[in-house]
Coordinates of C-alpha atoms and ligand atoms in Angstrom, one line a residue:
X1 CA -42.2 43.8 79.9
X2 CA -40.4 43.6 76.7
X3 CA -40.0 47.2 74.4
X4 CA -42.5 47.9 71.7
X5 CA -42.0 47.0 68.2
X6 CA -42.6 49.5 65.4
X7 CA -42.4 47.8 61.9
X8 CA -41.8 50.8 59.5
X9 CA -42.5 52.1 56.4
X10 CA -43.0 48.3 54.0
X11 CA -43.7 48.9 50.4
X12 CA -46.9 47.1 50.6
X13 CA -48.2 46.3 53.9
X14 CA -50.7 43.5 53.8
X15 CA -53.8 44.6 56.4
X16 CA -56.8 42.4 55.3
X17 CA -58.7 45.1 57.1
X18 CA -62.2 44.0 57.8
X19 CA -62.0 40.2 57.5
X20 CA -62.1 39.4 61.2
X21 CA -66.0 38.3 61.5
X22 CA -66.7 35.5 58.9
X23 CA -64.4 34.2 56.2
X24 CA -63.7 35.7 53.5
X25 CA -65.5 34.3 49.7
X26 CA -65.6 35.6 46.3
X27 CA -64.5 39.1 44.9
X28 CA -63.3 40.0 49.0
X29 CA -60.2 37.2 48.3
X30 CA -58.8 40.0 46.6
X31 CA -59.2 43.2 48.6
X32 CA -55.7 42.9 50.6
X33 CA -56.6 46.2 52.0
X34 CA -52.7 47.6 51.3
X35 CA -51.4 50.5 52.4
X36 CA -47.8 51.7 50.9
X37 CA -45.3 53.1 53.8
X38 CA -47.0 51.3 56.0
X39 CA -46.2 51.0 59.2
X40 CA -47.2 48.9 62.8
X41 CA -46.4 49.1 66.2
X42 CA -47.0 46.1 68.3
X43 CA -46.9 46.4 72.0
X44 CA -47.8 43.5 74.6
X45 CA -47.8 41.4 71.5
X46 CA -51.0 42.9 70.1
X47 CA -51.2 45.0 67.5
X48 CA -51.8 48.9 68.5
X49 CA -51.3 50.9 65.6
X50 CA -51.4 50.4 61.9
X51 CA -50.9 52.6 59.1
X52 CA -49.5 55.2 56.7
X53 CA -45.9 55.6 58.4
X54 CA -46.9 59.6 59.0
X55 CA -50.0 58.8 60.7
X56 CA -48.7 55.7 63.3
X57 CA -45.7 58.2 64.3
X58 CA -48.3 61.1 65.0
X59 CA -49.6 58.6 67.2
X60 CA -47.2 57.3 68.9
X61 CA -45.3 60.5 69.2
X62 CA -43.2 60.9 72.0
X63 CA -43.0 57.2 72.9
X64 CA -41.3 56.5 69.8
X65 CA -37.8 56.3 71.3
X66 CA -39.5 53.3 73.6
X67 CA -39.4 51.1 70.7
X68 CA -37.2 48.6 69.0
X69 CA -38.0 50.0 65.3
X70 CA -37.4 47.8 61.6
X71 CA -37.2 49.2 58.9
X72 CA -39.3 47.2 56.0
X73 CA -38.5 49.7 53.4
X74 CA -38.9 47.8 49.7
X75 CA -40.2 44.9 51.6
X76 CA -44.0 43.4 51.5
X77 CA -45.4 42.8 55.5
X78 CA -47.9 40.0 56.4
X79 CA -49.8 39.1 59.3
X80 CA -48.2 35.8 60.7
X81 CA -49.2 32.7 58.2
X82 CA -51.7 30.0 59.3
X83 CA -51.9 26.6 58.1
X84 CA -54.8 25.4 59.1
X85 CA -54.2 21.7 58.0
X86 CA -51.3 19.0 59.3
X87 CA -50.4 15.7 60.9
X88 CA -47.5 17.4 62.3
X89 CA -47.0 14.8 65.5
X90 CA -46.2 11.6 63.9
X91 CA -42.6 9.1 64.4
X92 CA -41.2 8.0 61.3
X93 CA -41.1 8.9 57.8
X94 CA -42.2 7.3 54.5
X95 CA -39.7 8.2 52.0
X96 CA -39.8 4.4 51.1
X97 CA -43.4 4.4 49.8
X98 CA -42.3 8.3 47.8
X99 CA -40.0 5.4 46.2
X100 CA -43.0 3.2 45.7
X101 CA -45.1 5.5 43.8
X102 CA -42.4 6.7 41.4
X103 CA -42.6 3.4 40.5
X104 CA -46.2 3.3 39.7
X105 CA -47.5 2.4 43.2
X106 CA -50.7 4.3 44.2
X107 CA -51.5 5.9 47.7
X108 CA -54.6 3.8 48.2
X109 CA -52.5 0.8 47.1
X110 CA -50.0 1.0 49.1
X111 CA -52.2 2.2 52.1
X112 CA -54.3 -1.1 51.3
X113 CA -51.2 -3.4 51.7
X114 CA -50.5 -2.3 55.3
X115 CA -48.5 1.2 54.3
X116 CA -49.6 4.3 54.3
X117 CA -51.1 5.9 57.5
X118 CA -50.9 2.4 58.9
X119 CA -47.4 2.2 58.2
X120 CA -47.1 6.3 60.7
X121 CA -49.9 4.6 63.1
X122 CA -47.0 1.5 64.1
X123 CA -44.4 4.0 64.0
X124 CA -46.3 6.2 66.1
X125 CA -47.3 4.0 68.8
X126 CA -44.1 2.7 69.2
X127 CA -42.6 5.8 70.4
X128 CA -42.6 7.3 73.5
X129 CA -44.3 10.7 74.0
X130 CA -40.7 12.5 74.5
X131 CA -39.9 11.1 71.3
X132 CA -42.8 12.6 69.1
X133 CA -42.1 15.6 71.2
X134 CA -38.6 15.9 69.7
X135 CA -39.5 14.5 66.5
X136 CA -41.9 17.4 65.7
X137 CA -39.8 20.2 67.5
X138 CA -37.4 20.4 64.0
X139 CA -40.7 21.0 61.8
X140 CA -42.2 23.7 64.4
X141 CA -39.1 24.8 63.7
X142 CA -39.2 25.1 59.9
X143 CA -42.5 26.4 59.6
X144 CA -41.7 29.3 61.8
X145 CA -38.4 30.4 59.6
X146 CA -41.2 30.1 56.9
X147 CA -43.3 32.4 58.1
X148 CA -45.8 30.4 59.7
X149 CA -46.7 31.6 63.5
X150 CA -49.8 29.5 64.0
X151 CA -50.5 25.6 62.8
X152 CA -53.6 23.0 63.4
X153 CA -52.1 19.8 64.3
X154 CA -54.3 16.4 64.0
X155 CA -53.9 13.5 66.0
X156 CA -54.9 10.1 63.7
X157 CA -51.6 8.1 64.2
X158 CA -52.6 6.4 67.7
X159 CA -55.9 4.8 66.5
X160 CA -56.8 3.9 69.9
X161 CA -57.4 5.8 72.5
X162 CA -54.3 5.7 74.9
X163 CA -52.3 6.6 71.6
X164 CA -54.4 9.5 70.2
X165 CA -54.6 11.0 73.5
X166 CA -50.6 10.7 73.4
X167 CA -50.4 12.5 70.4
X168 CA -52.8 15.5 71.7
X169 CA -50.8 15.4 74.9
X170 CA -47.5 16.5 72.8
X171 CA -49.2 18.9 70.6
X172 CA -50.4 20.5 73.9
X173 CA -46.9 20.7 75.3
X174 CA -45.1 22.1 72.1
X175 CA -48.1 24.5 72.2
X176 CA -46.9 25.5 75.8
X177 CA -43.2 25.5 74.9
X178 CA -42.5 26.6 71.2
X179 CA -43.6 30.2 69.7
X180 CA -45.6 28.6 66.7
X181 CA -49.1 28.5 68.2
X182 CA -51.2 25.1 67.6
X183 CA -54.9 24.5 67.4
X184 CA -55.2 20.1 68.3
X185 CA -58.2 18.4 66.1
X186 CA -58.8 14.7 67.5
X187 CA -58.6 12.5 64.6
X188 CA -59.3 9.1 65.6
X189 CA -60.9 8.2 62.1
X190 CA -57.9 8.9 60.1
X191 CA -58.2 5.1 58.9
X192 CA -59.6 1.8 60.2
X193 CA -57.2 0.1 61.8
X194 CA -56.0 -3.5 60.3
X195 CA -57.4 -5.6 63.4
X196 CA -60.8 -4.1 62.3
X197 CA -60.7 -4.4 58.6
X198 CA -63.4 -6.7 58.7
X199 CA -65.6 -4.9 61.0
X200 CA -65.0 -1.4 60.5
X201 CA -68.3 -0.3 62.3
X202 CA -66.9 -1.7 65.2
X203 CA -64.2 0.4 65.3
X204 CA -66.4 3.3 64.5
X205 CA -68.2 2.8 67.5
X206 CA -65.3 2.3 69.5
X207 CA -64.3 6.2 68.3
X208 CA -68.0 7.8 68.9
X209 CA -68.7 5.9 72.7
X210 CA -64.9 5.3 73.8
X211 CA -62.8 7.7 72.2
X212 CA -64.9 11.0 71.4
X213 CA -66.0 11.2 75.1
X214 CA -63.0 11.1 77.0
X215 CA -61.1 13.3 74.4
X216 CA -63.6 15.9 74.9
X217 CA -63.3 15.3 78.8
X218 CA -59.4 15.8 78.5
X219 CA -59.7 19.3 76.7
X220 CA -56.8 18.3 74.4
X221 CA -58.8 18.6 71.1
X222 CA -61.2 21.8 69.6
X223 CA -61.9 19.9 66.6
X224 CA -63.1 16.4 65.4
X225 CA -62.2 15.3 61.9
X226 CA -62.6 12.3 59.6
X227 CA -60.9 10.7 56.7
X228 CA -64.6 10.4 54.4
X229 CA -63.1 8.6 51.1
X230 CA -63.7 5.4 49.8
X231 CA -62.0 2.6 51.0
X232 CA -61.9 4.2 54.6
X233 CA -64.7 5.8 56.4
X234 CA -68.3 6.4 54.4
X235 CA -69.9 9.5 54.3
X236 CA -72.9 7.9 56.9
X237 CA -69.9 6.7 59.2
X238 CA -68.2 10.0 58.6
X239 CA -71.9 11.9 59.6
X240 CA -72.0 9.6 62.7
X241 CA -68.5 10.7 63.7
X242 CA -68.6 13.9 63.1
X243 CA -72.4 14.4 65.0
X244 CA -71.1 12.1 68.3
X245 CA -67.8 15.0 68.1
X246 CA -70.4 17.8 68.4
X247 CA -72.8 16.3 70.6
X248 CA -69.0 16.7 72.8
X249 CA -68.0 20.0 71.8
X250 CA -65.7 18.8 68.9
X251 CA -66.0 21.4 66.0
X252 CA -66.3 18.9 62.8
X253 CA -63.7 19.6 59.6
X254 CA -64.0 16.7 57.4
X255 CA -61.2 15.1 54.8
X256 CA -63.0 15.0 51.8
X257 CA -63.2 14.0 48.1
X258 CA -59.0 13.8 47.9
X259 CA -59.0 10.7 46.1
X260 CA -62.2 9.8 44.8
X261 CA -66.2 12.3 44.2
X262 CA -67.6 10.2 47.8
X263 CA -70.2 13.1 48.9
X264 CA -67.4 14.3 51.3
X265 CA -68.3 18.1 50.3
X266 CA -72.2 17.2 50.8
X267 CA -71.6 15.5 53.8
X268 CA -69.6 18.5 55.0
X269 CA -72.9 21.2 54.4
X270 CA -75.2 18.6 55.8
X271 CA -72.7 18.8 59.5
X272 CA -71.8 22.0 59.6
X273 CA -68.7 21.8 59.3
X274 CA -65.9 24.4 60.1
X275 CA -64.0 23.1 57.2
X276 CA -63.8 20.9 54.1
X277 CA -60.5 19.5 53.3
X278 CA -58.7 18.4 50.0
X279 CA -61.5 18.6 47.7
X280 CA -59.7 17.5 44.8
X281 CA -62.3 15.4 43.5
X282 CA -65.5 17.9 45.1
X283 CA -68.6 17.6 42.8
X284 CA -70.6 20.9 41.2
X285 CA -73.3 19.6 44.1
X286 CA -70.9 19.6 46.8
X287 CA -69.5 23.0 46.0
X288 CA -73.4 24.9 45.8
X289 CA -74.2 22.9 49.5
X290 CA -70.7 24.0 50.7
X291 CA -71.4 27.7 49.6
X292 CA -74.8 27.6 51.1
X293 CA -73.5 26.7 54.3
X294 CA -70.9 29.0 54.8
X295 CA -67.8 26.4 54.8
X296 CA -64.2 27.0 54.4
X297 CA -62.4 24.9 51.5
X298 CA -59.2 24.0 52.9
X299 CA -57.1 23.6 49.8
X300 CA -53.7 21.4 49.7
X301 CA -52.1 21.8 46.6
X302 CA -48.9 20.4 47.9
X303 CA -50.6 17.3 48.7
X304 CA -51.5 16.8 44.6
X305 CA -48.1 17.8 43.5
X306 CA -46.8 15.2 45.7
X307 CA -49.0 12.6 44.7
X308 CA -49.1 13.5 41.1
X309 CA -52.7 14.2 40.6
X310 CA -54.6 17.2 39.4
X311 CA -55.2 20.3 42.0
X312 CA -58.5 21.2 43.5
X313 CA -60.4 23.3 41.0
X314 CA -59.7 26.7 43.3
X315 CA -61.3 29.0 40.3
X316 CA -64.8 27.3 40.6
X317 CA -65.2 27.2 44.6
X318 CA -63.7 31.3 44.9
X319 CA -66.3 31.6 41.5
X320 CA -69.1 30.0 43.8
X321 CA -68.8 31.8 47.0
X322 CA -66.6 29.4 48.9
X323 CA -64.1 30.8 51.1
X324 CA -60.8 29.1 50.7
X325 CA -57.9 28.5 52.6
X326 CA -54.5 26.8 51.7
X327 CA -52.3 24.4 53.9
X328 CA -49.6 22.4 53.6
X329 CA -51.3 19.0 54.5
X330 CA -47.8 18.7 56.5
X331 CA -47.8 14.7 56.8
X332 CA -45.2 11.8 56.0
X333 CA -47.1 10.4 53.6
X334 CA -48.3 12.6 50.5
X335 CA -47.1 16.1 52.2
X336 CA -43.6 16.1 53.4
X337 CA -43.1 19.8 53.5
X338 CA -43.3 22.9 55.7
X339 CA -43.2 25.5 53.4
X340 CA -46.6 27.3 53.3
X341 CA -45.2 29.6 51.0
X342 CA -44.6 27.0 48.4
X343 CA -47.8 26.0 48.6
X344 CA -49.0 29.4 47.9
X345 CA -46.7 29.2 44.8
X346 CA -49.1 26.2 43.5
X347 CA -51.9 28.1 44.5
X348 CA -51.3 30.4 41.7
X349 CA -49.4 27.6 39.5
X350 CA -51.7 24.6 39.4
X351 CA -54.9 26.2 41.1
X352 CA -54.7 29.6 38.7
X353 CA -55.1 31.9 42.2
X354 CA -53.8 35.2 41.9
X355 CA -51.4 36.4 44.3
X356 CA -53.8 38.4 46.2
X357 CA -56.0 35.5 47.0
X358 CA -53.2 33.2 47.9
X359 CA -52.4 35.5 50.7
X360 CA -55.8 35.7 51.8
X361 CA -56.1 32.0 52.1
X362 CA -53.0 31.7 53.9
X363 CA -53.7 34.4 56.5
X364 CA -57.5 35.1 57.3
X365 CA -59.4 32.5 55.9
X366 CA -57.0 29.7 56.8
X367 CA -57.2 31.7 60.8
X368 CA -61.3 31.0 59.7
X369 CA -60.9 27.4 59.1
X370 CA -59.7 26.9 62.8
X371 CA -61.9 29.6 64.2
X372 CA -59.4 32.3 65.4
X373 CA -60.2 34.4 62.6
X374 CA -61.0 37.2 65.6
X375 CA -57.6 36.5 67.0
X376 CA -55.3 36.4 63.9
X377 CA -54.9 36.1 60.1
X378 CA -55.2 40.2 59.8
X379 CA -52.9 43.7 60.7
X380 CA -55.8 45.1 62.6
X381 CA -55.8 47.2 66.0
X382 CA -56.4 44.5 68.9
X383 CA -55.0 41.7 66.7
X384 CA -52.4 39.6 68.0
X385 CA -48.8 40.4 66.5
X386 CA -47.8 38.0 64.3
X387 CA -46.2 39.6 61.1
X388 CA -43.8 38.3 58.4
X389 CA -41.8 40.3 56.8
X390 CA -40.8 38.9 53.4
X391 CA -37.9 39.9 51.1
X392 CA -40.1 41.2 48.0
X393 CA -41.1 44.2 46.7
X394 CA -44.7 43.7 46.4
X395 CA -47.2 40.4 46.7
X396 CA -46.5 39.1 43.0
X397 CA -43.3 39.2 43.7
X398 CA -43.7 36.6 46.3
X399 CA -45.4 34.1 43.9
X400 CA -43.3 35.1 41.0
X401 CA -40.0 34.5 42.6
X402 CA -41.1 30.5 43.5
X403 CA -40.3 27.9 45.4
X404 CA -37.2 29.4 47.5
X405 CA -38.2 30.8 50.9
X406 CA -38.1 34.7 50.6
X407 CA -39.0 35.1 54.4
X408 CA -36.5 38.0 55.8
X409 CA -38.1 38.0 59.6
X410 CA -40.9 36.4 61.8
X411 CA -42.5 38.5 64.3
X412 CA -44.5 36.2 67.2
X413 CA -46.9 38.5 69.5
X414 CA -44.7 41.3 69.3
X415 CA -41.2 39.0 69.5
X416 CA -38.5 38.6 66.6
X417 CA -38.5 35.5 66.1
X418 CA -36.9 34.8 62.7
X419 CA -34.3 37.0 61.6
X420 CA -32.4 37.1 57.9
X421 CA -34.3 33.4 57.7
X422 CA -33.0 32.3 60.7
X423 CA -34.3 31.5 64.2
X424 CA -33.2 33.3 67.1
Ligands
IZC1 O1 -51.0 9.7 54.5 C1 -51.0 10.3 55.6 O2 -50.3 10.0 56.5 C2 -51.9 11.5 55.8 C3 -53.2 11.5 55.0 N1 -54.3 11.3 55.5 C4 -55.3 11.4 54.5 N2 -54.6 11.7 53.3 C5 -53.3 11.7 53.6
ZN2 ZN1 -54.8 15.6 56.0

């Protein structure tokens, strides 16, 4: 049984009070529910008290001499960060082709000679599953000491099924063994393998009758998504995919509209999907349908400062209704980072977010976007206790001061975690 843990007295304690039943659109993106001298004590790794310092301690009264106590005077506090977005189990990196597009390459060139995913999917299948496992243990690692506690990982490097199902079988064991918690999407159709280039129906059969079921039998997987952009899978493919992954239980989330307007937002509406992802290119269509039908924009910034192109146009989906989310896209090819913080950055630099909404999207509605938006993403009574406790004296001070990591400590269901930035 470890002690409690009373987090006392931050400048601006970040509750998000109220968000925990559907994700959060509009106006709401900026209602961070703050309370000044705020205070939390977390015991059992949930979250039992919240609140104006003077009112937790009346509370916990006598028991406060129980508790292991940190004082976030002049500091903002956070629930735990979410990224709801990454390839994070892959072999291999790609800095070659980061070469290759300084040099006027494009990503859907260089994925069309052989590169690109295709290039991860060899180097994935060539290693063995201890060897992803302790490839991905160093960026677990990193996104913790930046303040993320819980990450969605995708499978899509195997392409076949013995190789997908390795993937989700290492994302299931660093979920048992390290304290970042991750969510596993099957993602078979992350590209089209070269041996069926000329017959890429085939292949999406083989993913909706060979793949889809037994992933779903092996319980590796909550979510089912799909790389709809031209060139790779169409949106009617994409619909067939995602449909055969819910007629198994696999939630849909859909990659959509990145490079080129391909009816990835529409398509997205039309399946019900948890989540649309990328977006860069979403039409004034795709937005209204995705509005109507209540899904999450998962929004990767990062992923268009990377390859150079112009950010998602955030302003227009909050505008519309469309709850959004932020993620790092954490993948070798066009997202080689960790740092959710960053990316919160260029929510407010190339997506004109304010800070208030960048926090949102990184908390509750990203926690929305992988459907644990009852479990965490808030500072509420009941939630789990993941908090960050960041090194700034209010929330534009976290986007203001940019691209360094201002993350003082992690707290994981109740545990310190992350201490002065680094990992205990
Ligand atoms: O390039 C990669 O490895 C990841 C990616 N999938 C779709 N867009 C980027
Ligand atoms: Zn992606």
């Amino acid at each position: 049984m470890t002690k409690p843990l009373f987090v006392r007295r931050a400048a601006q304690l970040v509750t998000l009070r109220g968000t925990s039943e559907t994700p959060v659109s509009g106006k709401r993106m900026s209602d961070l529910g703050i309370i000044e001298d705020g205070s939390v004590w977390v015991e059992d790794g949930t979250i039992r008290y919240v609140g104006h310092d003077s009112d937790v301690l009346a509370q916990v009264g006598e028991r406060l001499s129980e508790a292991d106590q940190i004082d976030a005077r002049g500091k903002v506090v956070t629930p735990g960060l979410v990224d709801p977005h990454t390839h994070v189990v892959f072999a291999g990196s790609r800095e070659n082709e980061f070469e290759m597009r300084l040099s006027g390459a494009t990503y859907m060139e260089i994925m069309n000679a052989g590169g690109g995913i295709h290039s991860t999917t060899q180097a994935t299948r060539n290693a063995s599953e201890e060897q992803l496992y302790q490839e991905t243990l160093p960026r677990l690692d990193r996104f913790l000491q930046h303040g993320v506690t819980t990450v969605e990982a995708k499978s899509g490097y195997g392409l076949s099924l013995e190789h997908e199902l390795k993937q989700l079988r290492v994302a299931k064991r660093l979920d048992d063994d390290h304290p970042v918690d991750i969510v596993s999407t099957f993602m078979g159709a992350h590209a089209v393998p070269e041996a069926y280039k000329d017959d890429p129906d085939r292949f999406v059969d083989i993913v909706i009758h060979e793949m889809i079921p037994k992933v779903a039998e092996s319980g590796l997987a909550e979510f089912n998504d799909v790389f709809c952009e031209l060139g790779v899978f169409t949106p009617e493919q994409s619909e067939r995919i995602l449909t055969a992954g819910k007629e198994h239980g696999l939630l849909p989330k859909i990659h959509a509209d990145e490079i080129e307007p391909y009816r990835g937002a529409e398509t997205a509406a039309r399946v019900g999907a948890v989540s649309a992802d990328h977006l860069l290119r979403v039409t004034d269509a795709g937005i209204k349908q995705m509005a109507d039908a209540g899904v999450v924009a998962v929004l990767l910034p990062g992923t268009a400062f990377f390859l150079m192109t112009e950010a998602a146009n955030a302003r227009k989906m909050i505008d519309a209704g469309v709850p959004v989310a932020l993620s790092t896209d954490r993948n070798p090819g066009s997202s080689p980072t960790e740092s959710l913080p960053f990316i919160m950055n260029l929510g407010c630099l190339s997506m004109n977010m304010t800070p208030a909404e960048v926090i949102t999207a990184a908390t509750i509605n990203a926690a929305h976007a992988i459907k644990r938006g009852h479990v965490i993403g808030s500072v509420e009574t009941g939630k789990q206790g993941d908090l960050v406790i960041f090194d700034a004296p209010n929330v534009a001070y976290m986007q203001y001061n940019y691209a360094v990591n201002l993350v003082d400590t992690v707290v994981k269901k109740g545990k310190v975690v992350v201490k002065q930035g680094s990992l205990l």
